[in-house]
mmCIF file of C-alpha atoms in Angstrom:
data_model
loop_
_atom_site.group_PDB
_atom_site.id
_atom_site.type_symbol
_atom_site.label_atom_id
_atom_site.label_comp_id
_atom_site.label_asym_id
_atom_site.label_seq_id
_atom_site.Cartn_x
_atom_site.Cartn_y
_atom_site.Cartn_z
ATOM 1 C CA MET T 1 0.691 128.429 91.955
ATOM 2 C CA PRO T 2 4.179 127.768 90.886
ATOM 3 C CA THR T 3 4.414 126.633 87.358
ATOM 4 C CA GLU T 4 6.761 123.935 86.132
ATOM 5 C CA ARG T 5 9.216 124.983 83.549
ATOM 6 C CA PRO T 6 9.213 122.826 80.466
ATOM 7 C CA ASP T 7 12.280 120.617 79.916
ATOM 8 C CA THR T 8 14.921 122.435 78.052
ATOM 9 C CA ALA T 9 16.966 120.520 75.549
ATOM 10 C CA VAL T 10 20.680 120.790 76.187
ATOM 11 C CA THR T 11 22.832 120.767 73.131
ATOM 12 C CA SER T 12 26.479 119.787 73.116
ATOM 13 C CA PRO T 13 28.947 122.363 71.991
ATOM 14 C CA VAL T 14 30.018 121.906 68.415
ATOM 15 C CA ASP T 15 33.684 121.363 67.672
ATOM 16 C CA PRO T 16 34.439 123.838 64.920
ATOM 17 C CA LEU T 17 37.399 121.698 63.739
ATOM 18 C CA ALA T 18 35.475 118.444 63.422
ATOM 19 C CA SER T 19 34.129 117.533 60.028
ATOM 20 C CA PRO T 20 30.430 116.668 59.775
ATOM 21 C CA SER T 21 31.234 113.040 58.882
ATOM 22 C CA GLU T 22 33.449 112.373 61.957
ATOM 23 C CA PRO T 23 31.754 110.883 65.054
ATOM 24 C CA SER T 24 31.875 112.905 68.239
ATOM 25 C CA ARG T 25 33.779 111.686 71.276
ATOM 26 C CA ARG T 26 30.505 110.917 73.031
ATOM 27 C CA THR T 27 29.277 108.872 70.058
ATOM 28 C CA PHE T 28 32.542 106.937 69.928
ATOM 29 C CA ILE T 29 32.395 106.053 73.628
ATOM 30 C CA ALA T 30 28.757 105.024 73.419
ATOM 31 C CA THR T 31 29.424 102.847 70.373
ATOM 32 C CA SER T 32 32.460 101.182 71.980
ATOM 33 C CA THR T 33 30.482 100.424 75.127
ATOM 34 C CA ALA T 34 27.665 98.869 73.135
ATOM 35 C CA VAL T 35 30.045 96.705 71.115
ATOM 36 C CA GLY T 36 31.826 95.555 74.284
ATOM 37 C CA SER T 37 28.552 94.614 75.902
ATOM 38 C CA ALA T 38 27.562 92.617 72.864
ATOM 39 C CA VAL T 39 30.848 90.711 72.886
ATOM 40 C CA VAL T 40 30.439 89.830 76.552
ATOM 41 C CA ALA T 41 26.836 88.772 75.988
ATOM 42 C CA GLY T 42 27.936 86.620 73.069
ATOM 43 C CA GLY T 43 30.485 84.769 75.174
ATOM 44 C CA LEU T 44 33.440 85.934 73.096
ATOM 45 C CA VAL T 45 35.501 87.248 75.975
ATOM 46 C CA ALA T 46 38.088 84.747 77.231
ATOM 47 C CA GLY T 47 37.834 83.638 80.831
ATOM 48 C CA PRO T 48 40.605 84.050 83.390
ATOM 49 C CA LEU T 49 43.910 82.399 82.520
ATOM 50 C CA PRO T 50 44.722 79.174 84.404
ATOM 51 C CA PRO T 51 47.410 79.388 87.079
ATOM 52 C CA LEU T 52 50.986 79.088 85.880
ATOM 53 C CA GLY T 53 52.142 75.476 85.699
ATOM 54 C CA THR T 54 48.648 74.024 85.327
ATOM 55 C CA GLU T 55 49.276 72.761 81.801
ATOM 56 C CA ALA T 56 52.577 71.226 82.861
ATOM 57 C CA ALA T 57 50.909 69.512 85.800
ATOM 58 C CA VAL T 58 48.178 68.098 83.560
ATOM 59 C CA ALA T 59 50.790 66.863 81.093
ATOM 60 C CA ALA T 60 52.752 65.234 83.911
ATOM 61 C CA GLU T 61 49.651 63.455 85.160
ATOM 62 C CA ALA T 62 49.004 62.132 81.675
ATOM 63 C CA ALA T 63 52.596 60.943 81.103
ATOM 64 C CA PRO T 64 52.735 57.238 80.197
ATOM 65 C CA SER T 65 54.255 54.941 82.793
ATOM 66 C CA SER T 66 55.351 51.314 82.900
ATOM 67 C CA ARG T 67 56.498 48.666 85.315
ATOM 68 C CA VAL T 68 60.026 47.423 84.838
ATOM 69 C CA SER T 69 61.967 44.686 86.598
ATOM 70 C CA MET T 70 65.743 44.526 86.733
ATOM 71 C CA THR T 71 68.488 43.228 88.969
ATOM 72 C CA VAL T 72 70.599 45.988 90.521
ATOM 73 C CA ASN T 73 73.732 44.917 92.406
ATOM 74 C CA GLY T 74 72.309 41.421 92.834
ATOM 75 C CA VAL T 75 68.909 42.561 94.128
ATOM 76 C CA ARG T 76 65.752 42.244 92.040
ATOM 77 C CA HIS T 77 63.695 45.430 91.793
ATOM 78 C CA THR T 78 60.270 45.993 90.208
ATOM 79 C CA VAL T 79 59.220 49.635 89.963
ATOM 80 C CA ALA T 80 56.531 51.691 88.259
ATOM 81 C CA ILE T 81 58.127 54.671 86.543
ATOM 82 C CA ASP T 82 57.455 57.405 84.032
ATOM 83 C CA ASN T 83 58.614 56.136 80.650
ATOM 84 C CA ARG T 84 60.920 59.150 80.365
ATOM 85 C CA THR T 85 62.916 58.264 83.491
ATOM 86 C CA SER T 86 66.615 57.730 82.906
ATOM 87 C CA LEU T 87 68.458 54.875 84.537
ATOM 88 C CA LEU T 88 70.493 57.452 86.478
ATOM 89 C CA ASP T 89 67.353 59.023 87.962
ATOM 90 C CA LEU T 90 65.918 55.596 88.726
ATOM 91 C CA LEU T 91 69.069 54.666 90.644
ATOM 92 C CA ARG T 92 69.353 57.945 92.522
ATOM 93 C CA GLU T 93 65.731 58.961 93.085
ATOM 94 C CA HIS T 94 63.927 55.615 93.348
ATOM 95 C CA LEU T 95 66.528 53.140 94.631
ATOM 96 C CA ASP T 96 68.617 55.575 96.706
ATOM 97 C CA LEU T 97 71.855 54.489 95.013
ATOM 98 C CA THR T 98 73.609 57.845 94.811
ATOM 99 C CA GLY T 99 77.109 56.623 93.998
ATOM 100 C CA SER T 100 76.503 57.221 90.286
ATOM 101 C CA LYS T 101 76.860 60.970 89.850
ATOM 102 C CA LYS T 102 74.916 63.366 87.664
ATOM 103 C CA GLY T 103 77.629 65.446 86.049
ATOM 104 C CA CYS T 104 76.837 66.847 82.599
ATOM 105 C CA ASN T 105 73.597 64.822 82.211
ATOM 106 C CA ALA T 106 74.453 64.648 78.508
ATOM 107 C CA GLY T 107 76.706 61.588 78.268
ATOM 108 C CA ALA T 108 79.904 63.603 77.914
ATOM 109 C CA CYS T 109 81.665 63.248 81.278
ATOM 110 C CA GLY T 110 81.213 59.620 82.328
ATOM 111 C CA ALA T 111 80.437 60.384 85.986
ATOM 112 C CA CYS T 112 77.248 58.304 85.705
ATOM 113 C CA THR T 113 78.901 55.190 84.220
ATOM 114 C CA VAL T 114 77.375 51.849 85.244
ATOM 115 C CA LEU T 115 77.538 48.320 83.874
ATOM 116 C CA ILE T 116 74.522 46.770 82.165
ATOM 117 C CA ASP T 117 75.039 43.051 81.652
ATOM 118 C CA GLY T 118 78.758 43.769 82.004
ATOM 119 C CA ARG T 119 78.787 46.524 79.366
ATOM 120 C CA ARG T 120 79.703 50.124 80.183
ATOM 121 C CA VAL T 121 76.938 52.688 79.606
ATOM 122 C CA ASN T 122 76.170 56.289 80.497
ATOM 123 C CA SER T 123 73.152 55.886 82.729
ATOM 124 C CA CYS T 124 72.010 59.488 82.162
ATOM 125 C CA LEU T 125 71.297 58.669 78.505
ATOM 126 C CA THR T 126 69.710 55.263 79.092
ATOM 127 C CA LEU T 127 65.939 54.951 79.507
ATOM 128 C CA ALA T 128 65.166 52.706 82.452
ATOM 129 C CA VAL T 129 62.001 51.379 80.798
ATOM 130 C CA ARG T 130 64.158 49.630 78.178
ATOM 131 C CA LEU T 131 66.082 47.581 80.746
ATOM 132 C CA GLU T 132 63.535 44.879 81.530
ATOM 133 C CA GLY T 133 65.326 41.741 82.734
ATOM 134 C CA THR T 134 68.816 43.244 82.683
ATOM 135 C CA GLU T 135 71.507 43.170 85.369
ATOM 136 C CA VAL T 136 72.860 46.537 86.450
ATOM 137 C CA THR T 137 76.034 47.049 88.470
ATOM 138 C CA THR T 138 76.836 50.372 90.114
ATOM 139 C CA ILE T 139 79.768 51.453 92.254
ATOM 140 C CA GLU T 140 77.850 50.224 95.318
ATOM 141 C CA GLY T 141 77.792 46.693 93.890
ATOM 142 C CA LEU T 142 81.516 46.260 93.325
ATOM 143 C CA GLU T 143 82.650 45.572 96.869
ATOM 144 C CA LYS T 144 81.953 42.238 98.555
ATOM 145 C CA GLY T 145 80.873 42.900 102.103
ATOM 146 C CA ASP T 146 83.695 44.841 103.717
ATOM 147 C CA GLN T 147 86.164 43.903 100.993
ATOM 148 C CA LEU T 148 86.788 46.528 98.340
ATOM 149 C CA HIS T 149 86.988 45.640 94.670
ATOM 150 C CA PRO T 150 90.650 45.410 93.576
ATOM 151 C CA LEU T 151 90.268 48.539 91.449
ATOM 152 C CA GLN T 152 88.769 50.455 94.356
ATOM 153 C CA GLN T 153 91.789 49.481 96.423
ATOM 154 C CA ALA T 154 94.120 50.406 93.559
ATOM 155 C CA PHE T 155 92.604 53.907 93.419
ATOM 156 C CA ILE T 156 93.502 54.286 97.083
ATOM 157 C CA ASP T 157 96.984 52.835 96.604
ATOM 158 C CA GLN T 158 97.728 55.102 93.631
ATOM 159 C CA ASP T 159 96.003 58.169 95.117
ATOM 160 C CA ALA T 160 93.986 58.330 91.895
ATOM 161 C CA PHE T 161 91.406 60.896 92.984
ATOM 162 C CA GLN T 162 91.132 64.365 94.472
ATOM 163 C CA CYS T 163 87.619 65.834 94.712
ATOM 164 C CA GLY T 164 86.160 62.358 94.158
ATOM 165 C CA PHE T 165 83.150 63.447 92.102
ATOM 166 C CA CYS T 166 84.145 61.467 89.006
ATOM 167 C CA THR T 167 85.720 58.588 90.936
ATOM 168 C CA SER T 168 82.727 56.236 90.974
ATOM 169 C CA GLY T 169 82.324 56.540 87.217
ATOM 170 C CA GLN T 170 86.073 56.148 86.691
ATOM 171 C CA ILE T 171 86.187 52.959 88.758
ATOM 172 C CA VAL T 172 83.137 51.361 87.135
ATOM 173 C CA SER T 173 84.471 52.270 83.688
ATOM 174 C CA GLY T 174 87.883 50.875 84.655
ATOM 175 C CA VAL T 175 86.282 47.584 85.708
ATOM 176 C CA GLY T 176 84.569 47.403 82.320
ATOM 177 C CA CYS T 177 87.811 48.283 80.560
ATOM 178 C CA ILE T 178 89.617 45.419 82.304
ATOM 179 C CA GLN T 179 86.815 42.937 81.587
ATOM 180 C CA GLU T 180 86.898 43.945 77.911
ATOM 181 C CA GLY T 181 90.629 43.268 77.766
ATOM 182 C CA HIS T 182 91.661 46.802 76.792
ATOM 183 C CA THR T 183 94.644 47.010 79.120
ATOM 184 C CA GLY T 184 97.510 46.026 76.839
ATOM 185 C CA SER T 185 99.329 49.316 77.360
ATOM 186 C CA ALA T 186 98.955 52.656 79.093
ATOM 187 C CA ASP T 187 97.977 54.215 75.777
ATOM 188 C CA GLU T 188 95.290 51.582 75.228
ATOM 189 C CA ILE T 189 93.881 52.223 78.702
ATOM 190 C CA ARG T 190 93.824 55.969 78.037
ATOM 191 C CA GLU T 191 91.998 55.397 74.762
ATOM 192 C CA TRP T 192 89.333 53.139 76.248
ATOM 193 C CA MET T 193 88.900 55.337 79.335
ATOM 194 C CA SER T 194 88.734 58.564 77.351
ATOM 195 C CA GLY T 195 84.996 58.922 77.895
ATOM 196 C CA ASN T 196 85.553 59.514 81.614
ATOM 197 C CA LEU T 197 86.673 63.042 82.430
ATOM 198 C CA CYS T 198 88.561 64.086 85.555
ATOM 199 C CA ARG T 199 88.508 67.834 86.130
ATOM 200 C CA CYS T 200 91.211 67.456 88.777
ATOM 201 C CA GLY T 201 93.586 65.941 86.180
ATOM 202 C CA CYS T 202 94.384 62.627 87.878
ATOM 203 C CA TYR T 203 94.677 60.753 84.589
ATOM 204 C CA VAL T 204 98.214 59.409 85.137
ATOM 205 C CA LYS T 205 97.298 57.894 88.492
ATOM 206 C CA ILE T 206 93.996 56.552 87.164
ATOM 207 C CA VAL T 207 95.871 54.697 84.427
ATOM 208 C CA ARG T 208 98.286 53.322 87.025
ATOM 209 C CA ALA T 209 95.372 52.078 89.131
ATOM 210 C CA VAL T 210 93.885 50.254 86.132
ATOM 211 C CA GLU T 211 97.290 48.792 85.303
ATOM 212 C CA GLN T 212 97.743 47.596 88.897
ATOM 213 C CA THR T 213 94.341 45.857 88.869
ATOM 214 C CA ALA T 214 94.926 44.311 85.464
ATOM 215 C CA GLY T 215 98.194 42.805 86.741
ATOM 216 C CA ARG T 216 100.452 44.866 84.540
ATOM 217 C CA LYS T 217 102.203 46.416 87.554
#
């Protein structure tokens, strides 16, 4: 009968350079595996990261909102908006009044100028939620039917625009300037219109248009 050979113990080769106190590579791997298993079993390993943008989406859903009512160009509007919405975004994105332009979006160029209760403001810096009960006038609200506002006509007469991007803000600001009575001289008009920039450099003709409307020319 064949006889079974007894199990023979297999010994690992000894690293002659390793000190007796240092763990072998096999011991290190076994220990690391055991520790990793324990961490997983203990629930200490973080789960998969949420998709990019999830936190932003959650924050957007939780953003506070309000209902606000205002009169825009003679029409009463009541809208529910995020409290962070600017008047400019309300006009352009919610009411489809795109005449007010988004230039710098920092209140430095005047392209977004509108009138609130007759006062000139940069709509990009004005929170819409604060305008309950106010009356807002944009470039679209200046003309009466098919009849242009006198300053709109003066801009045409004086050729006071080129690319036209800043023109709506220039005209609305000019209307406010005239209503405020700051048209005593060309220098006074320049001073009180200085918040409205024209990258095409039509300042001389813009001043002439304001003068024409104010009855100075």
